[in-house]
Coordinates of C-alpha atoms in Angstrom, one line a residue:
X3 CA -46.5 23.6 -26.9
X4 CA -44.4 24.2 -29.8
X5 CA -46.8 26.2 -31.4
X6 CA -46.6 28.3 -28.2
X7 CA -42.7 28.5 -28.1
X8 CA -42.4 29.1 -31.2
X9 CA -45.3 31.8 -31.9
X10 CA -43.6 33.7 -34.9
X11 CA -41.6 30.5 -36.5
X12 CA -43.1 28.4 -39.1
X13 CA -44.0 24.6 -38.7
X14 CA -44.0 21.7 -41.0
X15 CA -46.1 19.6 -39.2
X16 CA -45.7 15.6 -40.8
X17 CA -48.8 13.7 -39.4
X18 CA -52.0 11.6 -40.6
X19 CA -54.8 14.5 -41.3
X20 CA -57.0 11.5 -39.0
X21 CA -54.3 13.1 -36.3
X22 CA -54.7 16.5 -37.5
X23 CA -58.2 16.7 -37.7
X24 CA -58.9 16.3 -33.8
X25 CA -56.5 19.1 -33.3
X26 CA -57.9 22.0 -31.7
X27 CA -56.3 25.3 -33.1
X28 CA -54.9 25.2 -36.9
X29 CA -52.7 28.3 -36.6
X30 CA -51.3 29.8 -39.5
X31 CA -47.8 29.4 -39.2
X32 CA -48.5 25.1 -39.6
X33 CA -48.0 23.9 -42.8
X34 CA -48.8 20.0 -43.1
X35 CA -47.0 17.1 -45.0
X36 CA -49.6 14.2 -44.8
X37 CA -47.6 10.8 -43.5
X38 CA -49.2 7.5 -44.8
X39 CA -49.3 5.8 -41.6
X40 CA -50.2 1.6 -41.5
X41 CA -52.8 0.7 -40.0
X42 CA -51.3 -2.0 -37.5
X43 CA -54.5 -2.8 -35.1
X44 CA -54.1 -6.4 -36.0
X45 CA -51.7 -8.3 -35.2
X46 CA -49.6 -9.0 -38.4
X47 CA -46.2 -9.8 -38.8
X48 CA -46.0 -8.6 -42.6
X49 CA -47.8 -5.2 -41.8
X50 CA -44.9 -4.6 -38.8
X51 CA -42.7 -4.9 -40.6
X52 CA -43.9 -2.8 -43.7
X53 CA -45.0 -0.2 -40.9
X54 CA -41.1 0.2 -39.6
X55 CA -39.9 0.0 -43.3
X56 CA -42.3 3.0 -43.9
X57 CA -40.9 5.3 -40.7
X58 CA -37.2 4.6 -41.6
X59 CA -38.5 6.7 -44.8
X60 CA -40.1 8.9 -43.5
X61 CA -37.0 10.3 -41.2
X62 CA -34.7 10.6 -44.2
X63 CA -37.5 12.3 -46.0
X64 CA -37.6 14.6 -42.8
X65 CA -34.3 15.0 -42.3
X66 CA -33.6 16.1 -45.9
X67 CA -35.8 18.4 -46.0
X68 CA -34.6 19.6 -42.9
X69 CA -31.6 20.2 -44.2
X70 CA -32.4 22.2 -47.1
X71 CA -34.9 24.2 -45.7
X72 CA -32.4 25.5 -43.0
X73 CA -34.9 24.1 -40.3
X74 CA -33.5 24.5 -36.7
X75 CA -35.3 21.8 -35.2
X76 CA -36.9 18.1 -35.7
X77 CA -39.3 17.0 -32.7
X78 CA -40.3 13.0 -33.1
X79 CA -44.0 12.7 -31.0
X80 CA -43.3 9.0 -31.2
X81 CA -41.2 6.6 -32.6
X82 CA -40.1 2.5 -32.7
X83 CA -37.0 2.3 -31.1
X84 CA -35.4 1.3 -34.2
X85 CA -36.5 4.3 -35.6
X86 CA -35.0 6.2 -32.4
X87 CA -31.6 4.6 -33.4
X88 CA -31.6 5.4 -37.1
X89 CA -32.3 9.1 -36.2
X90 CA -29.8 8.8 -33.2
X91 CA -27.5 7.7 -36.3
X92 CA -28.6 10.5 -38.4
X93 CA -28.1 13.2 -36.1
X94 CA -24.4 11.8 -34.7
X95 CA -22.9 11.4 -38.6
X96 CA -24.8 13.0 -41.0
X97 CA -27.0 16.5 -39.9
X98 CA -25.1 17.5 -36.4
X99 CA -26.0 21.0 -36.8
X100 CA -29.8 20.2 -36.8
X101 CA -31.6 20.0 -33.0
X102 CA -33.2 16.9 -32.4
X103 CA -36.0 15.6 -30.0
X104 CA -37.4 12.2 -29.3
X105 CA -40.0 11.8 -26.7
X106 CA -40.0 8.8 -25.0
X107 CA -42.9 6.4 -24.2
X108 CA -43.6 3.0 -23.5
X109 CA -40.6 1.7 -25.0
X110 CA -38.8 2.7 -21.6
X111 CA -40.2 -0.4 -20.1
X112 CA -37.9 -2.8 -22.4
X113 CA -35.3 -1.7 -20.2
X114 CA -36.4 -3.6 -17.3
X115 CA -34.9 -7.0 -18.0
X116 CA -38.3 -8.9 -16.7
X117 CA -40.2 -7.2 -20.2
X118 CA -37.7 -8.5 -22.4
X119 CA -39.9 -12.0 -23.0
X120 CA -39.6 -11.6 -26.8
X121 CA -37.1 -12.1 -29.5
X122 CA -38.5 -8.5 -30.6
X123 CA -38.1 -6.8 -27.5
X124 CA -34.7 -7.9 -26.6
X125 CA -33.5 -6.4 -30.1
X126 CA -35.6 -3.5 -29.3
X127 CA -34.0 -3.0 -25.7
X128 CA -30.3 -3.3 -27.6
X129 CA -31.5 -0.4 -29.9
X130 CA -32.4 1.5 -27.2
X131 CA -29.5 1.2 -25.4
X132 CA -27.4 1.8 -28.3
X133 CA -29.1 4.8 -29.0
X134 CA -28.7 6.2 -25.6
X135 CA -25.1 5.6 -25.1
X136 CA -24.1 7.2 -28.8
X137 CA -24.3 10.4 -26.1
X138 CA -25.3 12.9 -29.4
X139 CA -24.7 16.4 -28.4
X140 CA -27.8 17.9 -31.2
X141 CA -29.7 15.3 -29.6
X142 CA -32.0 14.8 -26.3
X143 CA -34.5 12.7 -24.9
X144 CA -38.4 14.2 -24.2
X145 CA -39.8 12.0 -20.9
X146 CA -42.8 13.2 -20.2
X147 CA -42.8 12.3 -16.5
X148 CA -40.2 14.1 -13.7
X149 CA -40.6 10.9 -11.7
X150 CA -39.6 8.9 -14.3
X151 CA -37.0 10.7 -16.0
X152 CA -34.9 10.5 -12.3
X153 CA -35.5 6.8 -12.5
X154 CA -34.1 6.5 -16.1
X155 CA -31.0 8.8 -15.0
X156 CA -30.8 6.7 -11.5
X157 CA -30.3 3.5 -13.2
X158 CA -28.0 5.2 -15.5
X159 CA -29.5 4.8 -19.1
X160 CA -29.7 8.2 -19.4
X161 CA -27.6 11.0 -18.0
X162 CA -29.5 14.2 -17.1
X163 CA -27.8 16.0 -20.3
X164 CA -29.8 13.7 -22.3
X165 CA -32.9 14.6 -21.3
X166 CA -35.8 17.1 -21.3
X167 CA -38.1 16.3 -18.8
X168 CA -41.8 18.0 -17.9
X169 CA -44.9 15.9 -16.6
X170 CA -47.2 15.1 -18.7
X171 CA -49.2 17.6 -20.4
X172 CA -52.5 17.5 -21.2
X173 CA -55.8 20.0 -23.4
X174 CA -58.3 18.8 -20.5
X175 CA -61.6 19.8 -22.9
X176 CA -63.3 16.6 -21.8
X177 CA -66.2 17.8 -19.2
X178 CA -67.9 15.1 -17.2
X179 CA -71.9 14.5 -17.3
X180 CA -71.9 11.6 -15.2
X181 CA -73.3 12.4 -11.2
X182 CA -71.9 9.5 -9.7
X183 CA -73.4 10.0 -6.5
X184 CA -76.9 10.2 -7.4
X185 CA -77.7 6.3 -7.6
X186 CA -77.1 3.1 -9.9
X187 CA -74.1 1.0 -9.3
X188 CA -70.6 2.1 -8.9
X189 CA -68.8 1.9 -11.7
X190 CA -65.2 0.3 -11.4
X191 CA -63.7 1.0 -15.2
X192 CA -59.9 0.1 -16.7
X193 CA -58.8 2.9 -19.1
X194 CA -57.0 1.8 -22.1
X195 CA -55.8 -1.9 -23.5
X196 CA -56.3 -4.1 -21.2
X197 CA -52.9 -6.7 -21.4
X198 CA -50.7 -8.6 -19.1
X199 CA -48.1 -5.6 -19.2
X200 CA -51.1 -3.4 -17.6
X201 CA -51.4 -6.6 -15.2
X202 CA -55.1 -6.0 -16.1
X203 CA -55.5 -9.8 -15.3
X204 CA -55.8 -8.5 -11.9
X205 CA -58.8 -6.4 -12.8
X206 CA -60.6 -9.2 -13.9
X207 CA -59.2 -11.1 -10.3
X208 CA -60.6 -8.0 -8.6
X209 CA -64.1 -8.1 -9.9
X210 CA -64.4 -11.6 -9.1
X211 CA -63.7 -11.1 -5.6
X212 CA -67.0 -8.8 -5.9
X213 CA -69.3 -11.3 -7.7
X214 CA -71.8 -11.2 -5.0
X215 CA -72.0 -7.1 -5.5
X216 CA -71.9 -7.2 -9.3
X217 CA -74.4 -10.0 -8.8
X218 CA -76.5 -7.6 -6.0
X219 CA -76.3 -4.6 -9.1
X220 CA -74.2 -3.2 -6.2
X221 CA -71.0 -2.2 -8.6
X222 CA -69.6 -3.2 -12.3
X223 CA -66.3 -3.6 -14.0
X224 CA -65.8 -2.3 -17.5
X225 CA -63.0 -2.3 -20.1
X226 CA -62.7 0.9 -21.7
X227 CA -60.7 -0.3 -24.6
X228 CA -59.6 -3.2 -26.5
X229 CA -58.8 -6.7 -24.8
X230 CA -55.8 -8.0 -26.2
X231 CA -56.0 -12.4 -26.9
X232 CA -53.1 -12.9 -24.6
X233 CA -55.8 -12.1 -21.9
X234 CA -57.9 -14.6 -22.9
X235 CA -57.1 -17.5 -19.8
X236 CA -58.2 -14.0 -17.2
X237 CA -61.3 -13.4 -18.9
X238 CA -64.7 -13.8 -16.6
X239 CA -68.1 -12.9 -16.8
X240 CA -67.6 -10.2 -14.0
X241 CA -66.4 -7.8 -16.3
X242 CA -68.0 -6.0 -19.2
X243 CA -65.8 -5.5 -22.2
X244 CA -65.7 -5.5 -25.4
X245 CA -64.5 -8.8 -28.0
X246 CA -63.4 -6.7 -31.4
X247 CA -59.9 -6.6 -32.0
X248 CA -60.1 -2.9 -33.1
X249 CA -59.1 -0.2 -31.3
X250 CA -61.9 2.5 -30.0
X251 CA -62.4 5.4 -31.7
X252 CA -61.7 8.5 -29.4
X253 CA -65.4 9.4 -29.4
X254 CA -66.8 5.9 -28.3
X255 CA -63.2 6.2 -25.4
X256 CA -64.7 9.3 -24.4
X257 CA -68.0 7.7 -24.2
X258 CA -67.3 5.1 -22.3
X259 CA -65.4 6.3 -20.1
X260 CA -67.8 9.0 -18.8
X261 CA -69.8 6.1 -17.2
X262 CA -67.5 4.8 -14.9
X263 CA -66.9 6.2 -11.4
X264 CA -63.6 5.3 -10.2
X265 CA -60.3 4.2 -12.8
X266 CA -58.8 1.2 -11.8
X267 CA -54.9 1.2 -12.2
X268 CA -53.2 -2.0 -11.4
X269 CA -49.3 -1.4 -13.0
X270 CA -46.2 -2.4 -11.2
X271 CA -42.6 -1.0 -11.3
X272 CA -41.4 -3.7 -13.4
X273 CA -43.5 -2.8 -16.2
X274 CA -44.8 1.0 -15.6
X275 CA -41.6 2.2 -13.6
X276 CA -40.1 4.1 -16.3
X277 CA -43.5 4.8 -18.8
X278 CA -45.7 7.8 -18.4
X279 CA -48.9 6.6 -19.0
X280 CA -51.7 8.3 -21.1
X281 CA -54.4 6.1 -19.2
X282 CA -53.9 8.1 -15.9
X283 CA -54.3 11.7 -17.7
X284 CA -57.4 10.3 -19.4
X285 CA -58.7 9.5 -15.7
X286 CA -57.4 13.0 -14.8
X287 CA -59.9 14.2 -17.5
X288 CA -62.7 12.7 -17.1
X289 CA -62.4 13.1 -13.5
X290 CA -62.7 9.9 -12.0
X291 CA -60.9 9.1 -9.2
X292 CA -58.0 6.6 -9.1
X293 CA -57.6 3.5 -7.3
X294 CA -53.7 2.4 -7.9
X295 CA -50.6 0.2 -6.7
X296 CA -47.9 2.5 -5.5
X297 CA -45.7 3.3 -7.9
X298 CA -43.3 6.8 -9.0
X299 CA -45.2 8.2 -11.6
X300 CA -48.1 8.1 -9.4
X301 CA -46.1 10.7 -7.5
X302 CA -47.0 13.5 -9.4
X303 CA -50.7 13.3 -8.9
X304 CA -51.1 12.4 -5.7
X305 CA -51.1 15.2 -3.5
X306 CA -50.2 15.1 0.0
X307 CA -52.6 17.6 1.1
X308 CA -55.2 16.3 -1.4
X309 CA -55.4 13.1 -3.2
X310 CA -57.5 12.1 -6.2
X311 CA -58.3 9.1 -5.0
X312 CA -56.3 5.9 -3.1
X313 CA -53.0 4.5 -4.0
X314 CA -52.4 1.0 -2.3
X315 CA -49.2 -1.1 -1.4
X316 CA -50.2 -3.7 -3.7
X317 CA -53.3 -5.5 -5.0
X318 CA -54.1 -7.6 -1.6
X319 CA -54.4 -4.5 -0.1
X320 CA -56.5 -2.6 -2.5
X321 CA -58.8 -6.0 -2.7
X322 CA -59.7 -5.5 0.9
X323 CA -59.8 -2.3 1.1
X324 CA -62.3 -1.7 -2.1
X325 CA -65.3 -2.6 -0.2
X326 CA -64.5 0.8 2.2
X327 CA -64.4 2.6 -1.1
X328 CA -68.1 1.8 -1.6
X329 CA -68.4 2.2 1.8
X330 CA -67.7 5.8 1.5
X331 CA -68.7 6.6 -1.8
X332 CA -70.6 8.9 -1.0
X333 CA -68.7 10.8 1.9
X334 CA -65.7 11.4 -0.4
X335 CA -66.1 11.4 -4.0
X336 CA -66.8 14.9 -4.0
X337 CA -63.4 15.7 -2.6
X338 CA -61.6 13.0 -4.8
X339 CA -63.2 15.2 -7.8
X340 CA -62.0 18.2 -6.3
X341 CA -58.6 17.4 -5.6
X342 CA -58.6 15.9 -9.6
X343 CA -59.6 19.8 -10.1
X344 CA -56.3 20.7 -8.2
X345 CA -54.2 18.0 -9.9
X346 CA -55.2 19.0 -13.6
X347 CA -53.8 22.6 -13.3
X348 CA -50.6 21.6 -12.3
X349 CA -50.7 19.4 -15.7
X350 CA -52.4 21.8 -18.1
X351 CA -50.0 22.8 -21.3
X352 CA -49.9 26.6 -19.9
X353 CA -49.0 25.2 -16.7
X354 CA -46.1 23.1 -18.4
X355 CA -45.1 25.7 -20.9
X356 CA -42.3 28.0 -19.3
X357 CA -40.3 24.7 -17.7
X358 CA -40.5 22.9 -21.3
X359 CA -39.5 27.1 -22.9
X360 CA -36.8 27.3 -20.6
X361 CA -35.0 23.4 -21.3
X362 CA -35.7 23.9 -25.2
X363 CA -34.2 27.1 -25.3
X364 CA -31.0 26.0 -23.5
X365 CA -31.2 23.1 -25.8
X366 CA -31.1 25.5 -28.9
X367 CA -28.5 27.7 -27.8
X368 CA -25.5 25.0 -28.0

């Protein structure tokens, strides 16, 4: 998208090649500065730490050469919210005639007070927080979600000055191979880490309710991703998932999650209510239809005229009602897939583009 916006600009694009490589166009305007980035799929404290040690360096090295390259604007993909408040520091003292962007992810949830468990996410939510009330004027907030980014302005972390908001964009190159509908068992599948955040416990809850089906090669329930240990007192036999501690490789993701039928989305508002999730557009891709909890960001997707699937008040509902999803497999998956055909081209980048031109160019006119 900035590519797009900024067709006769040059970029200086810092990233892992790994990153760079699955990329799809390498136009020539993109230069690339290749970041070291450390390899954290393992829990380890000394790593961590090394890892947020590394990014600190990494933005002054970035905002330097900003600085003497007479570059107009820094965009941060991702960042640790400590990192968000050095460059929130940065940008208020140091370099206020450089435009700066953040995009916002998960890190949004350590602003409900019931995800705050840890020593390390209470600091992390008082970075935050600091960071958003330093109100920088060469500085806003990317939330990739409309529904969330009235939430976040709602509650009042944010005001809407702060922010530039589009939904979630997404390069839907991922065709489908699977025909569901042409025999086997339905497959039931939870994209991404499964953890008690996702309340993917429940997953594990639901396929047990179904043991007599799964036993009956009726349906199956799969992980499509890593199982993280604090799920270990959930785990069953109902469910097929994996046991490495590493991460899936996109290929293998993509693999995988071709064979399901239906994703299986069990977050709440307490910890999804202000995070844009990159599980749902991966549903959205593959096209399989959504089963979910209500819940904002769901918004967006689900039609009124023509939903991709079902949204449910909350999990007692959607574990009586899944059985009628089987039921009538066959009667609607075709429109489920359909509307999922609808839903993707409101989501595409072109679709996104002239909302996200319009806010950036306002942005850089200041």
């Amino acid at each position: 998208m900035l590519i797009d916006t900024f067709e006769n600009e040059s970029i200086h694009f810092w990233i892992d090649r790994k990153h760079f490589s699955k990329f799809p166009d390498k136009p020539k305007q993109v230069s690339i500065v290749d970041v070291d980035v450390i390899n954290t799929e393992i829990a380890n404290k000394w790593k961590w730490f090394l890892k947020l040690i590394s990014e600190l360096w990494y933005i002054i090295k970035i905002f330097f050469f900003a600085s003497k390259g007479n570059v107009r604007l820094i965009y941060f993909c991702s960042l640790s919210p400590l990192g968000t408040y050095a460059v929130t520091l940065f940008s208020y003292i140091l370099f206020k005639r450089i435009r700066v962007i953040i995009t916002l992810h998960s890190e949004l949830g350590l602003l409900k007070e019931e995800n705050k468990k840890k020593i390390v996410e209470r600091v992390y939510a008082k970075l935050l927080l600091a960071a958003f009330r330093k109100q920088v004027r060469n500085l806003k907030f990317l939330i990739l979600n409309e529904e969330v980014a009235n939430s976040v302005t709602n509650e009042k972390f944010l005001n809407e000055r702060q922010i530039i908001s589009i939904d979630h964009p997404y390069i839907f190159e991922v065709i489908p191979e699977k025909s569901p509908i042409d025999g086997g068992p339905i497959v039931f599948g939870h994209l991404g880490v499964a953890k008690l955040s996702k309340r993917s416990h429940l997953f594990f809850k639901l396929a047990e309710s179904m043991k007599e089906e799964i036993e009956l090669g009726i349906v199956k329930f799969i992980v499509v991703g890593r199982v993280l240990a604090e799920m270990m007192p959930f785990l069953n036999n109902y469910v097929e998932y994996s046991t490495s501690n590493k991460l899936l490789d996109r290929d293998e993701y993509i693999k995988q999650a071709r064979d399901i039928d239906y994703s299986v989305f069990l977050y709440d508002d307490k910890s999804y209510g202000f995070t844009s999730s990159g599980a749902i557009m991966d549903a959205l891709a593959f096209e399989k239809p959504i089963l979910s909890i209500q819940l904002g960001i769901f918004n967006t997707i689900f039609g009124k005229d023509c939903p991709p699937g079902y949204v449910y008040n909350n999990f007692e509902e959607m574990n009586i009602s899944i059985r009628s999803v089987i039921d009538m497999h066959k009667a609607n998956y075709t429109t489920f897939r359909s509307c999922m055909t609808t839903t993707k081209e409101r989501l595409t980048v072109s679709a996104q583009l002239p909302s996200f031109k319009k806010q950036l160019r306002a942005f850089l006119s200041l």
